[in-house]
Short mmCIF file of N, CA and C in Angstrom, two decimals:
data_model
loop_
_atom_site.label_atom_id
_atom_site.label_comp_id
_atom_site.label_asym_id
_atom_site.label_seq_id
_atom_site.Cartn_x
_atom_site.Cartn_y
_atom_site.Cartn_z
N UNK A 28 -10.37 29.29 1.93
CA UNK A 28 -10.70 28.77 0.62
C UNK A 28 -10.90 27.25 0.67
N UNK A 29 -9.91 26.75 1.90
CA UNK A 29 -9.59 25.57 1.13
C UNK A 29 -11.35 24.15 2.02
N UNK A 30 -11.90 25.40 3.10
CA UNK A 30 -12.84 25.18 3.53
C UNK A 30 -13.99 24.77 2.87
N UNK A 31 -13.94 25.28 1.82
CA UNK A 31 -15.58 26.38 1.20
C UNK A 31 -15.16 25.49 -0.28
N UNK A 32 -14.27 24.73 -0.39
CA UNK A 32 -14.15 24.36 -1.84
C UNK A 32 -14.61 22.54 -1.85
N UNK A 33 -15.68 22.64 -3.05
CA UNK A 33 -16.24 21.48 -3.03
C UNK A 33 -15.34 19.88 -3.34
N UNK A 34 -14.13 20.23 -3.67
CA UNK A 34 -13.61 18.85 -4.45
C UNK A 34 -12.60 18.71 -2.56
N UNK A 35 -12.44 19.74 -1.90
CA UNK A 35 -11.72 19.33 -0.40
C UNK A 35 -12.44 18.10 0.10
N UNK A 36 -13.70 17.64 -0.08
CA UNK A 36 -14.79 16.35 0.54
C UNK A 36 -13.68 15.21 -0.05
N UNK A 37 -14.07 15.35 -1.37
CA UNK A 37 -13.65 14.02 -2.05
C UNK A 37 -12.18 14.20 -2.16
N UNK A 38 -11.21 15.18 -1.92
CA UNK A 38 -9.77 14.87 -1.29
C UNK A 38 -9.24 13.76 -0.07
N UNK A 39 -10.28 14.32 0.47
CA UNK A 39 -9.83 13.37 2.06
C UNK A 39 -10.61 12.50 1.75
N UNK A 40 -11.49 11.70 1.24
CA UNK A 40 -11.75 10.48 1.43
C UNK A 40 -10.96 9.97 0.25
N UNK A 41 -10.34 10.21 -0.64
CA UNK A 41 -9.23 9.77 -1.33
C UNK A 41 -7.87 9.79 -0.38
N UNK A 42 -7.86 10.42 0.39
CA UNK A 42 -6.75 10.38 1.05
C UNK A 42 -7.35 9.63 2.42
N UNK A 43 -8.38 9.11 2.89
CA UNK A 43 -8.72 8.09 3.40
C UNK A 43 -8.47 6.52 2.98
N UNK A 44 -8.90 6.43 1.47
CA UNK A 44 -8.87 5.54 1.33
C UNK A 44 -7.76 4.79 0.57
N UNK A 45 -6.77 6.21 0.23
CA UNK A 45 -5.31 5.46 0.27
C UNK A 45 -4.39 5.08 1.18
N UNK A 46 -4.64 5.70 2.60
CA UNK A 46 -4.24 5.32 3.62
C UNK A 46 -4.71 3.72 3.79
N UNK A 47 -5.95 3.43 3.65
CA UNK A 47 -6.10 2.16 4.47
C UNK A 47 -5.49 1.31 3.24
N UNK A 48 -6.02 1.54 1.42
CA UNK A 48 -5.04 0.89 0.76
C UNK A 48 -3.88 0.33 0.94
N UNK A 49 -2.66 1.37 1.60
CA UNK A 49 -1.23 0.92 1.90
C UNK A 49 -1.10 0.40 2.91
N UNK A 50 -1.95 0.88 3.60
CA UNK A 50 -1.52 -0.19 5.32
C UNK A 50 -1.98 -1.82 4.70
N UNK A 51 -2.95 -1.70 3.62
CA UNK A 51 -3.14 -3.21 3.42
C UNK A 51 -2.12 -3.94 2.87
N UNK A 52 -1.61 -3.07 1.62
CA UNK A 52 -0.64 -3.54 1.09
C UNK A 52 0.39 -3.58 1.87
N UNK A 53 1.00 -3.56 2.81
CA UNK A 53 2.18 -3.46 3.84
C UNK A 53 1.70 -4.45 4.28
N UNK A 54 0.49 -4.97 5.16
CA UNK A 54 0.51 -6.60 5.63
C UNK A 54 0.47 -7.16 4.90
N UNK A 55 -0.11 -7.46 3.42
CA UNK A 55 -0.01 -8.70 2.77
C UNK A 55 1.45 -8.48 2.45
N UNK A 56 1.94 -7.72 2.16
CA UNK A 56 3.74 -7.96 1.48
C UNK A 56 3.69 -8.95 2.97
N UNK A 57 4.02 -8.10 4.17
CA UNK A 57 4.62 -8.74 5.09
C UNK A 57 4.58 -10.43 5.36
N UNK A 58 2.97 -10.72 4.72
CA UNK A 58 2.34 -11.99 5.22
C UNK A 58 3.05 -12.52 4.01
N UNK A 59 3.36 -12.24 2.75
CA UNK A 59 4.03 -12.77 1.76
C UNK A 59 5.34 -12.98 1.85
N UNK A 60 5.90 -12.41 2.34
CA UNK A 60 7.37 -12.57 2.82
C UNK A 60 7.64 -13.21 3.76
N UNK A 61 6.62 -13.20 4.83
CA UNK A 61 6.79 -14.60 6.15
C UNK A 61 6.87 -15.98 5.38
N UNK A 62 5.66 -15.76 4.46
CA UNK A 62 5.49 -17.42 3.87
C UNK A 62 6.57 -17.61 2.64
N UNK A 63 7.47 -16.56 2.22
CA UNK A 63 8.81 -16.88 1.27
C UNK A 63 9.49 -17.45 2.53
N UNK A 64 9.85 -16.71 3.74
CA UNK A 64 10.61 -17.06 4.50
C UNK A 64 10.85 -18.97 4.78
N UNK A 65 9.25 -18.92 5.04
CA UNK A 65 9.17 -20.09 5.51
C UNK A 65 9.08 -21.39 4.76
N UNK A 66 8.79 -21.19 3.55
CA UNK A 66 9.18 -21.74 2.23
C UNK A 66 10.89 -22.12 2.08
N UNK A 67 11.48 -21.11 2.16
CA UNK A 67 12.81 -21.89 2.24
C UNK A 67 13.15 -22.35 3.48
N UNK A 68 12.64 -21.67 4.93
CA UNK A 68 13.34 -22.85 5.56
C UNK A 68 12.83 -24.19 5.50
N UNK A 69 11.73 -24.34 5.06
CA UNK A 69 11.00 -25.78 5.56
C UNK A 69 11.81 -26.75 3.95
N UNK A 70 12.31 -25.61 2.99
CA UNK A 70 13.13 -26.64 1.97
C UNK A 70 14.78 -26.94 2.16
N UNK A 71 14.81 -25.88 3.07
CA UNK A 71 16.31 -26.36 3.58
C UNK A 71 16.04 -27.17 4.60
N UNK A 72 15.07 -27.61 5.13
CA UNK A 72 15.14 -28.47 6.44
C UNK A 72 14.91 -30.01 5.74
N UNK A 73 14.31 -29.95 4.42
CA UNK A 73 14.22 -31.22 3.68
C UNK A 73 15.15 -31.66 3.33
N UNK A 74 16.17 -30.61 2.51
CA UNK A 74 17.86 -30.87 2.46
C UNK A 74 18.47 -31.50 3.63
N UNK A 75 18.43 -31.12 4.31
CA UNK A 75 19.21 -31.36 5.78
C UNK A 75 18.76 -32.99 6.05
N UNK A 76 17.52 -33.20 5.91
CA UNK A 76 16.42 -34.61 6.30
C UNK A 76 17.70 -35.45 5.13
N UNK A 77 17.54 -35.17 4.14
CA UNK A 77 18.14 -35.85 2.96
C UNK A 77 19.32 -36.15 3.13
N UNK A 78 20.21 -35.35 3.31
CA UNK A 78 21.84 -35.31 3.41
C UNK A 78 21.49 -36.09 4.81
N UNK A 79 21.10 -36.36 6.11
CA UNK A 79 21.78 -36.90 7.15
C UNK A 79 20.94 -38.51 7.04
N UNK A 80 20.06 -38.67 5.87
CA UNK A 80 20.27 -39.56 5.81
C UNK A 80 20.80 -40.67 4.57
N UNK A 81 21.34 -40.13 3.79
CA UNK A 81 22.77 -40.10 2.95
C UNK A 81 23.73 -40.56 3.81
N UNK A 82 24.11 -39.70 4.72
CA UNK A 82 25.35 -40.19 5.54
C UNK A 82 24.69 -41.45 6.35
N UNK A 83 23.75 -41.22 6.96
CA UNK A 83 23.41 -42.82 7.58
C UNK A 83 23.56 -43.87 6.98
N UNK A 84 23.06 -43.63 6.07
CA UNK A 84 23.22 -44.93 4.90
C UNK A 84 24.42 -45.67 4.74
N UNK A 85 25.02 -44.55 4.20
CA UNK A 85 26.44 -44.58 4.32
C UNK A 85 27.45 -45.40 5.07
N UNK A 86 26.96 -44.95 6.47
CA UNK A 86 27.96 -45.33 7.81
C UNK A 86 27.11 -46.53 8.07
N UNK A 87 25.71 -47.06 7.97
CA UNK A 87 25.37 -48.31 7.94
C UNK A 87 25.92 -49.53 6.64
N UNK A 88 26.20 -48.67 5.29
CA UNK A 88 26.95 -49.66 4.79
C UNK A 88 28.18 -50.29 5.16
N UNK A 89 28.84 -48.84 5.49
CA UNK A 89 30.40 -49.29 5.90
C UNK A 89 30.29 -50.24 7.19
N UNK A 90 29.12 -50.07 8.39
CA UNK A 90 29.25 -50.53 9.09
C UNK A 90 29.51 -52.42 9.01
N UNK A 91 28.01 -52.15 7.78
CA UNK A 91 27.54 -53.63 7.80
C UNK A 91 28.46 -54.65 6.45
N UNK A 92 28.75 -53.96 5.96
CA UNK A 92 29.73 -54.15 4.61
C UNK A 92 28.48 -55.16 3.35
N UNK A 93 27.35 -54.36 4.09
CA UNK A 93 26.15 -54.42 2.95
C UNK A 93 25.01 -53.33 3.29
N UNK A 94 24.33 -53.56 2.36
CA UNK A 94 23.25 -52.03 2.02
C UNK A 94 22.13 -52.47 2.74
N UNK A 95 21.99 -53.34 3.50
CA UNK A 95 20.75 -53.79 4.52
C UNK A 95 20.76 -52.94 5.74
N UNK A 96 20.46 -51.66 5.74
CA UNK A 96 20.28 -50.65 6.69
C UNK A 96 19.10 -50.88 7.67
N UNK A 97 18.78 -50.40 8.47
CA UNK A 97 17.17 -50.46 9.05
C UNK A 97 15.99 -49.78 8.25
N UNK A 98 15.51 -50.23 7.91
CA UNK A 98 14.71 -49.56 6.56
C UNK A 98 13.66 -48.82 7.67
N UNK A 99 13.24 -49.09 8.91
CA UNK A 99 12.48 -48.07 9.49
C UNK A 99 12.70 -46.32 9.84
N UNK A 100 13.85 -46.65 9.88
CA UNK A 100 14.58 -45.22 9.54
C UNK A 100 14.50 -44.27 9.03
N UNK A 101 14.54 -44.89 7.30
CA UNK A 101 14.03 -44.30 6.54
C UNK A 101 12.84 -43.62 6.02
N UNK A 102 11.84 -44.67 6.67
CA UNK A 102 10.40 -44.03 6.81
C UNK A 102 10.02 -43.51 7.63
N UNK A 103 10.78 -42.93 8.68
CA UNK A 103 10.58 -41.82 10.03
C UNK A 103 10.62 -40.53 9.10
N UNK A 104 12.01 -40.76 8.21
CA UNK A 104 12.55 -39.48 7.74
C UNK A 104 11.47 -38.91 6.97
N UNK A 105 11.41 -39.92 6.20
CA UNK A 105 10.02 -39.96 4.53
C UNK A 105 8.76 -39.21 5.04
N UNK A 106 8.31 -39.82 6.22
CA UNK A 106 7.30 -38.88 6.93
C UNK A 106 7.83 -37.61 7.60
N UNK A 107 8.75 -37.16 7.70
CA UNK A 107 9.08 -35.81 8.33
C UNK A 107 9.28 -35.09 6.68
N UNK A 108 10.02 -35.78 5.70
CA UNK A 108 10.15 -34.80 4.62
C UNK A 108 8.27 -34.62 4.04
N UNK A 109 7.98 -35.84 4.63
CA UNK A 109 6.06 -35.83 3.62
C UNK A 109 4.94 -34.34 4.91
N UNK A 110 5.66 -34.11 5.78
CA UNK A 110 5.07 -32.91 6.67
C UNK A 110 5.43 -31.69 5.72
N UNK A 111 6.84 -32.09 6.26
CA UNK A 111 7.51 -30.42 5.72
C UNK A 111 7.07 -30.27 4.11
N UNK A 112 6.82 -31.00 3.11
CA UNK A 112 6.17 -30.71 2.11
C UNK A 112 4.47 -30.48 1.92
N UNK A 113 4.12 -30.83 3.10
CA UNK A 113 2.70 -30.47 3.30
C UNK A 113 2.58 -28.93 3.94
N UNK A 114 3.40 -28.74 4.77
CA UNK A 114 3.58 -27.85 5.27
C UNK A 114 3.85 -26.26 4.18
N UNK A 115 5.29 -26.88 3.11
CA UNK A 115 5.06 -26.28 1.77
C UNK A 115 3.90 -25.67 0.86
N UNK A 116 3.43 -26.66 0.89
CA UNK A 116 2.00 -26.53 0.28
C UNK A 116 1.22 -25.11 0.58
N UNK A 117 0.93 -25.58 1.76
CA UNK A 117 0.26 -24.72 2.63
C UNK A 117 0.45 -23.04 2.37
N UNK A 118 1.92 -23.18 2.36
CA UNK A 118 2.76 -22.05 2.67
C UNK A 118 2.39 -20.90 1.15
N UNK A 119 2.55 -21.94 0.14
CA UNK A 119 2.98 -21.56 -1.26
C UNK A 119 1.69 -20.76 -1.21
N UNK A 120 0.53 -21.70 -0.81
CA UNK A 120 -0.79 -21.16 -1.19
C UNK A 120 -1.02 -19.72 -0.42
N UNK A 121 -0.55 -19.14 0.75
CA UNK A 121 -0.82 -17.99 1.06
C UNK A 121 0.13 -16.86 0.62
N UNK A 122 1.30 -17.93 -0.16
CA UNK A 122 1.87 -16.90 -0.34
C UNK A 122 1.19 -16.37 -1.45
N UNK A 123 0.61 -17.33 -2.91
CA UNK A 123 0.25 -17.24 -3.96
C UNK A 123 -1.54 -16.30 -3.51
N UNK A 124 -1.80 -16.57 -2.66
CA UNK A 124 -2.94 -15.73 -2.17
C UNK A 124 -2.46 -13.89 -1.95
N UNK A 125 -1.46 -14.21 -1.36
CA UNK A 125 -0.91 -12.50 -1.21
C UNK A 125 -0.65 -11.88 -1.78
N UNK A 126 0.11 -12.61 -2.85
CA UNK A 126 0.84 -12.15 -4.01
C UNK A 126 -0.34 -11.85 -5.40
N UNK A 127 -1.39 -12.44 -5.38
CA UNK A 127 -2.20 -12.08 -6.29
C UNK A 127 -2.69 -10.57 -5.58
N UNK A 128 -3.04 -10.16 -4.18
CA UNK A 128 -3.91 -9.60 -3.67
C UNK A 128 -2.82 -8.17 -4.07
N UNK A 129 -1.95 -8.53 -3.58
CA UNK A 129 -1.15 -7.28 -4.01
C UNK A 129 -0.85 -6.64 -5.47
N UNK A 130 -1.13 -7.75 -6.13
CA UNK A 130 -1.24 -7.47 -7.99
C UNK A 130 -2.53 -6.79 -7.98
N UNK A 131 -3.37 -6.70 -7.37
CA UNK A 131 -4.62 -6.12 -7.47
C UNK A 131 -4.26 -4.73 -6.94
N UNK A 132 -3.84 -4.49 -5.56
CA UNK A 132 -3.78 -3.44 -4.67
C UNK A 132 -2.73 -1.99 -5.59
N UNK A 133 -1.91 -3.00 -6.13
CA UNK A 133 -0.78 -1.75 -7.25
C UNK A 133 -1.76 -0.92 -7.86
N UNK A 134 -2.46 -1.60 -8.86
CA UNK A 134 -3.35 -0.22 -9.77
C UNK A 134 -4.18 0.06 -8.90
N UNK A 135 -4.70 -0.18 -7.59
CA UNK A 135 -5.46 0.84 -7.09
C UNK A 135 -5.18 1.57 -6.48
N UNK A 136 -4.10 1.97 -5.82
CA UNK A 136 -3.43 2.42 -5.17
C UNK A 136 -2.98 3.49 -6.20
N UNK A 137 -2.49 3.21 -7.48
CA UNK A 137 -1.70 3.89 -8.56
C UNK A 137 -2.91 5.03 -8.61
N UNK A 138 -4.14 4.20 -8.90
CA UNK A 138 -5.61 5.42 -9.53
C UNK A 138 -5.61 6.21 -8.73
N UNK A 139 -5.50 5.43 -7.24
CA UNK A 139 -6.17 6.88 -6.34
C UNK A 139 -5.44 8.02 -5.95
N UNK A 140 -4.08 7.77 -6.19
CA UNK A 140 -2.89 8.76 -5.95
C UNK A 140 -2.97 9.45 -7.36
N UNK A 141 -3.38 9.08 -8.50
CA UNK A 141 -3.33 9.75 -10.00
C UNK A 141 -4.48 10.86 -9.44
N UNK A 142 -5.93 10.28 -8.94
CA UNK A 142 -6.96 11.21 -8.61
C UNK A 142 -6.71 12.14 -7.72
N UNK A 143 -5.55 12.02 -6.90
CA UNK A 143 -5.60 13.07 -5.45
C UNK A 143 -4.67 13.97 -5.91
N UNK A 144 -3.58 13.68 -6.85
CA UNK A 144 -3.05 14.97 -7.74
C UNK A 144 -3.64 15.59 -8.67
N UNK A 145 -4.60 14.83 -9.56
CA UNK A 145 -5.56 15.72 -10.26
C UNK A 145 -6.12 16.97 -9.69
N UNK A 146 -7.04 16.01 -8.38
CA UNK A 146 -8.00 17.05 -7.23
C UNK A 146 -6.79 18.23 -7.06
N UNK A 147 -6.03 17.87 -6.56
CA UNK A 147 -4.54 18.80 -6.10
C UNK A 147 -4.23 20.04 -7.07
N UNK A 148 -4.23 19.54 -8.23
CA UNK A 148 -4.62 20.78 -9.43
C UNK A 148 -5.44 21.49 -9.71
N UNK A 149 -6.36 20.94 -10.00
CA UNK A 149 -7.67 21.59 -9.51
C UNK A 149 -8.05 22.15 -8.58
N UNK A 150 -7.81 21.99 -7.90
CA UNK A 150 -7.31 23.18 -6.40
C UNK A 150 -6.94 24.43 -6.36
N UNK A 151 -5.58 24.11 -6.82
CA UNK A 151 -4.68 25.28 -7.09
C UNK A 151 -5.36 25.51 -8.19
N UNK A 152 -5.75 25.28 -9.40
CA UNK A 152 -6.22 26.50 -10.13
C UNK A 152 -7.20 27.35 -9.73
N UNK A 153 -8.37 26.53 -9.24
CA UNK A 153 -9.42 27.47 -8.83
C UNK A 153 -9.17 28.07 -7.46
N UNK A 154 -8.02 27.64 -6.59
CA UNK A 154 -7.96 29.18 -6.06
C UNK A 154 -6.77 30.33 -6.34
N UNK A 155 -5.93 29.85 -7.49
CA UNK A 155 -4.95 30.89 -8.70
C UNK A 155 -6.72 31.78 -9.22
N UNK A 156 -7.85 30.94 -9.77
CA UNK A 156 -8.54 31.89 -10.24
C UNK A 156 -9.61 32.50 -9.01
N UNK A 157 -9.70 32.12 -7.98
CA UNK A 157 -10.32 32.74 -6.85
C UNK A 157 -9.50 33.94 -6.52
N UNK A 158 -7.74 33.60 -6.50
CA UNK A 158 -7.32 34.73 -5.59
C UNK A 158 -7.10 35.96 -6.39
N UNK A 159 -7.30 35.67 -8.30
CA UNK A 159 -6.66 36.67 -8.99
C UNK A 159 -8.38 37.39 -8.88
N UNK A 160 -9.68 37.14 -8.82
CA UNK A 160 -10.64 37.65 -9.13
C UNK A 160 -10.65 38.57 -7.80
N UNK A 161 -10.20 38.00 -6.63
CA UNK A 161 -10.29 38.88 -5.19
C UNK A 161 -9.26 39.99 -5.26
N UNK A 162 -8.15 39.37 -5.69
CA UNK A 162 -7.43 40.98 -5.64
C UNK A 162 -8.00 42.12 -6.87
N UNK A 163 -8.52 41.42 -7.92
CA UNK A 163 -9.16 42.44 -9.12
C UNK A 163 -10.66 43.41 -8.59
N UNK A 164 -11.31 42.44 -7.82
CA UNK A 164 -12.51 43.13 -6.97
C UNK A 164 -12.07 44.14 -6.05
N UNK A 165 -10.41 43.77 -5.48
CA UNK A 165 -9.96 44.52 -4.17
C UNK A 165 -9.35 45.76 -4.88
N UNK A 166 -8.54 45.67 -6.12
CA UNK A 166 -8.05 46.41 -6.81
C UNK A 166 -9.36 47.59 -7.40
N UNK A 167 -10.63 47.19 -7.54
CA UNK A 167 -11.49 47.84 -8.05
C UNK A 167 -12.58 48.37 -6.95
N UNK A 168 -12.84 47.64 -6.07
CA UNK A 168 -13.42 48.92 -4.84
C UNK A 168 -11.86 49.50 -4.23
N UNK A 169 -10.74 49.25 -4.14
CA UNK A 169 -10.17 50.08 -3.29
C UNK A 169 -9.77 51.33 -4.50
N UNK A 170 -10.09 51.25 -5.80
CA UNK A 170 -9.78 52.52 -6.69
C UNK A 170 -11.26 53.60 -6.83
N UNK A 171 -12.22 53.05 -6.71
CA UNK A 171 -13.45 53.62 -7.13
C UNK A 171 -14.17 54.31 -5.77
N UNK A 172 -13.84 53.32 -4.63
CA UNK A 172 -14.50 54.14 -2.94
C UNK A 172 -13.40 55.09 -2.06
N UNK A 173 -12.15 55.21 -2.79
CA UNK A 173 -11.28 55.66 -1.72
C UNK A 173 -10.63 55.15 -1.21
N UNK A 174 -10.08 53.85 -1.93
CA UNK A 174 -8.85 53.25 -0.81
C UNK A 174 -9.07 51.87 0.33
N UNK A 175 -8.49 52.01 1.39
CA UNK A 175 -8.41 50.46 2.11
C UNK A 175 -9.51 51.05 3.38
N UNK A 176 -9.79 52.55 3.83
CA UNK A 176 -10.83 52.78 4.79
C UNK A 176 -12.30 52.37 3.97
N UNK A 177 -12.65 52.53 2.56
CA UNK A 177 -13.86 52.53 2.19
C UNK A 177 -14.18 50.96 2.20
N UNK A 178 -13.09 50.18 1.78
CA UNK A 178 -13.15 48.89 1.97
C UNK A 178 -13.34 47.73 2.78
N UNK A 179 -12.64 48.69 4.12
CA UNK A 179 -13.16 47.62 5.38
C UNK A 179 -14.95 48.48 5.45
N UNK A 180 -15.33 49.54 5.27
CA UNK A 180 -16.90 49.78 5.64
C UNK A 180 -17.67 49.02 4.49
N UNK A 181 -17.23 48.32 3.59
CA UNK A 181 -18.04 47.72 2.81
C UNK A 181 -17.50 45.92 3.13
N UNK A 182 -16.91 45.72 4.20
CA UNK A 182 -16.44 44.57 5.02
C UNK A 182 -14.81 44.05 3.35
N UNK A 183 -13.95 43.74 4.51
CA UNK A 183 -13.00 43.79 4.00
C UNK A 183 -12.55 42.13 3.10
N UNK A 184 -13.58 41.18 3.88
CA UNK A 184 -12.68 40.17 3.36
C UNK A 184 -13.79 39.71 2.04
N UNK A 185 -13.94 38.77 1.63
CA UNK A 185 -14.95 38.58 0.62
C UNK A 185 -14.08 36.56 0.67
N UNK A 186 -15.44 35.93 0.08
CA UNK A 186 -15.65 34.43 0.81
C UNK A 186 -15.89 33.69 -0.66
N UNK A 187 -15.23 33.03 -0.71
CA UNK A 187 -15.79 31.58 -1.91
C UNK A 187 -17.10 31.32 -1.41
N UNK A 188 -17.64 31.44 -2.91
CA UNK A 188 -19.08 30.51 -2.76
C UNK A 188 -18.38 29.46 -3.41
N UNK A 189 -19.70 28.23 -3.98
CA UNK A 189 -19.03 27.15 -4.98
C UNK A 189 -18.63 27.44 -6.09
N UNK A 190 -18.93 28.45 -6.41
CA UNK A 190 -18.35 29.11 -8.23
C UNK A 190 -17.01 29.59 -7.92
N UNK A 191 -15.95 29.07 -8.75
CA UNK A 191 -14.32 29.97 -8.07
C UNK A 191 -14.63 31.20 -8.52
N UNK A 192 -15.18 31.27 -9.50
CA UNK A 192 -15.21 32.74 -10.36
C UNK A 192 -15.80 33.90 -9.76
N UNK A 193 -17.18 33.28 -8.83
CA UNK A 193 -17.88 34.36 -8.12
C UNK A 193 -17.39 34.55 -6.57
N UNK A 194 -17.40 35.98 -6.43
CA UNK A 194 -17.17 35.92 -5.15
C UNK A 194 -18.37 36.70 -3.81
N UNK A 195 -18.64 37.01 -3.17
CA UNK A 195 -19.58 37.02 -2.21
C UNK A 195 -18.12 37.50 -0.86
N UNK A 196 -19.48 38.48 -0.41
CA UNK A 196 -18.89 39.57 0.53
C UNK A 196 -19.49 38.81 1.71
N UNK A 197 -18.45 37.93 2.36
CA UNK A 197 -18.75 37.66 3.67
C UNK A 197 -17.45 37.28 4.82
N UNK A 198 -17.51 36.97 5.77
CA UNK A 198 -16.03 36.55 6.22
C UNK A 198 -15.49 35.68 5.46
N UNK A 199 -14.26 35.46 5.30
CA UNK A 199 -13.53 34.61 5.38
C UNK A 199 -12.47 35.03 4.94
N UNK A 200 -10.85 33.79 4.26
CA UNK A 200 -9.68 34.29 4.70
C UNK A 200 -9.34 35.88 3.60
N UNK A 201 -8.07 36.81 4.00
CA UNK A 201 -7.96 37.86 3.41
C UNK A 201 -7.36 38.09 2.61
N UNK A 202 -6.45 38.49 2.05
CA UNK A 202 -5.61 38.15 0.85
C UNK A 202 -4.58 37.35 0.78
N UNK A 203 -4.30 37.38 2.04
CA UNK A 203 -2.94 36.42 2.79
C UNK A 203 -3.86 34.67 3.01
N UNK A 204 -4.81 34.50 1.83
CA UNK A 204 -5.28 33.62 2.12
C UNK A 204 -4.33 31.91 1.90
N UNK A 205 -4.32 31.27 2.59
CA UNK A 205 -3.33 29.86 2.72
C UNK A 205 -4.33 28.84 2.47
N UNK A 206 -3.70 27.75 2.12
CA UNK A 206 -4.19 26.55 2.10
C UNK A 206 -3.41 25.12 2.25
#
């Protein structure tokens, strides 16, 4: 049945194209979460820049028993905190790139899984109404020719065309039909 039935095409390429959907959405999370990662360390590493030179300061006042520190110092640091905030930047923006991409990827992902259970119903009904019309055909030549010998000489199995409703005497599966 599940051969011969027209909506099986557009199953699997729904189920194609939710596959590659989630694998997408799984790298951008991932690539979004590297750049959270790295977002806080590069703001805890500014902390760190800050506090050790707090304490320098510090231990150059006490040293000098005035606030005339080496002021070059300070602008080593100023340029390492002016990286790591460039570096920020950077970061925010792919994250804010991922994070939109994945606001997109949710409802599509949502539609195409809504459509592949629809198809999924639709399935099962038309072959609930394929298999009840085959046993009613089977029920009606095996009462009118004599049984299950007259039935295999008039060939036993009977085949979906595209109509669930109609059926057509040709191979395919038998009552024990699966899908």
């Amino acid at each position: 049945f599940k051969a011969h039935c027209s909506l099986n095409a557009s199953m699997e390429t729904n189920k194609a194209e939710l596959k590659e959907k989630i694998a997408e959405a799984k790298t951008t999370g991932e690539r979004a979460n590297k750049s959270r990662s790295a977002i806080n360390y590069l703001k805890q590493s500014i902390e760190d820049l800050r506090r050790e030179r707090v304490l320098h300061r510090l231990n150059d006042s006490k040293a000098d028993d005035a606030s005339t520190g080496d002021q070059s110092q300070p602008e080593e640091e100023s340029e390492a905190e002016a990286t790591h905030r460039r570096a920020i930047d950077q970061e925010k923006i792919v994250y804010k790139t991922s994070f939109d991409r994945l606001r997109v990827l949710k409802p599509e992902i949502e539609h195409i899984s809504k459509m592949i259970e629809k198809c999924r119903a639709t399935m099962q009904s038309q072959f609930d109404q394929w298999y009840a019309n085959l046993q009613a055909r089977n029920g009606v030549l095996g009462s009118s020719t004599g049984g299950p010998a007259a039935a295999s000489a008039h060939g036993s199995a009977y085949a979906y065309s595209e109509q669930p409703s109609t059926l057509s005497s040709a191979s395919a599966p038998s009552s024990g039909a699966s899908y």
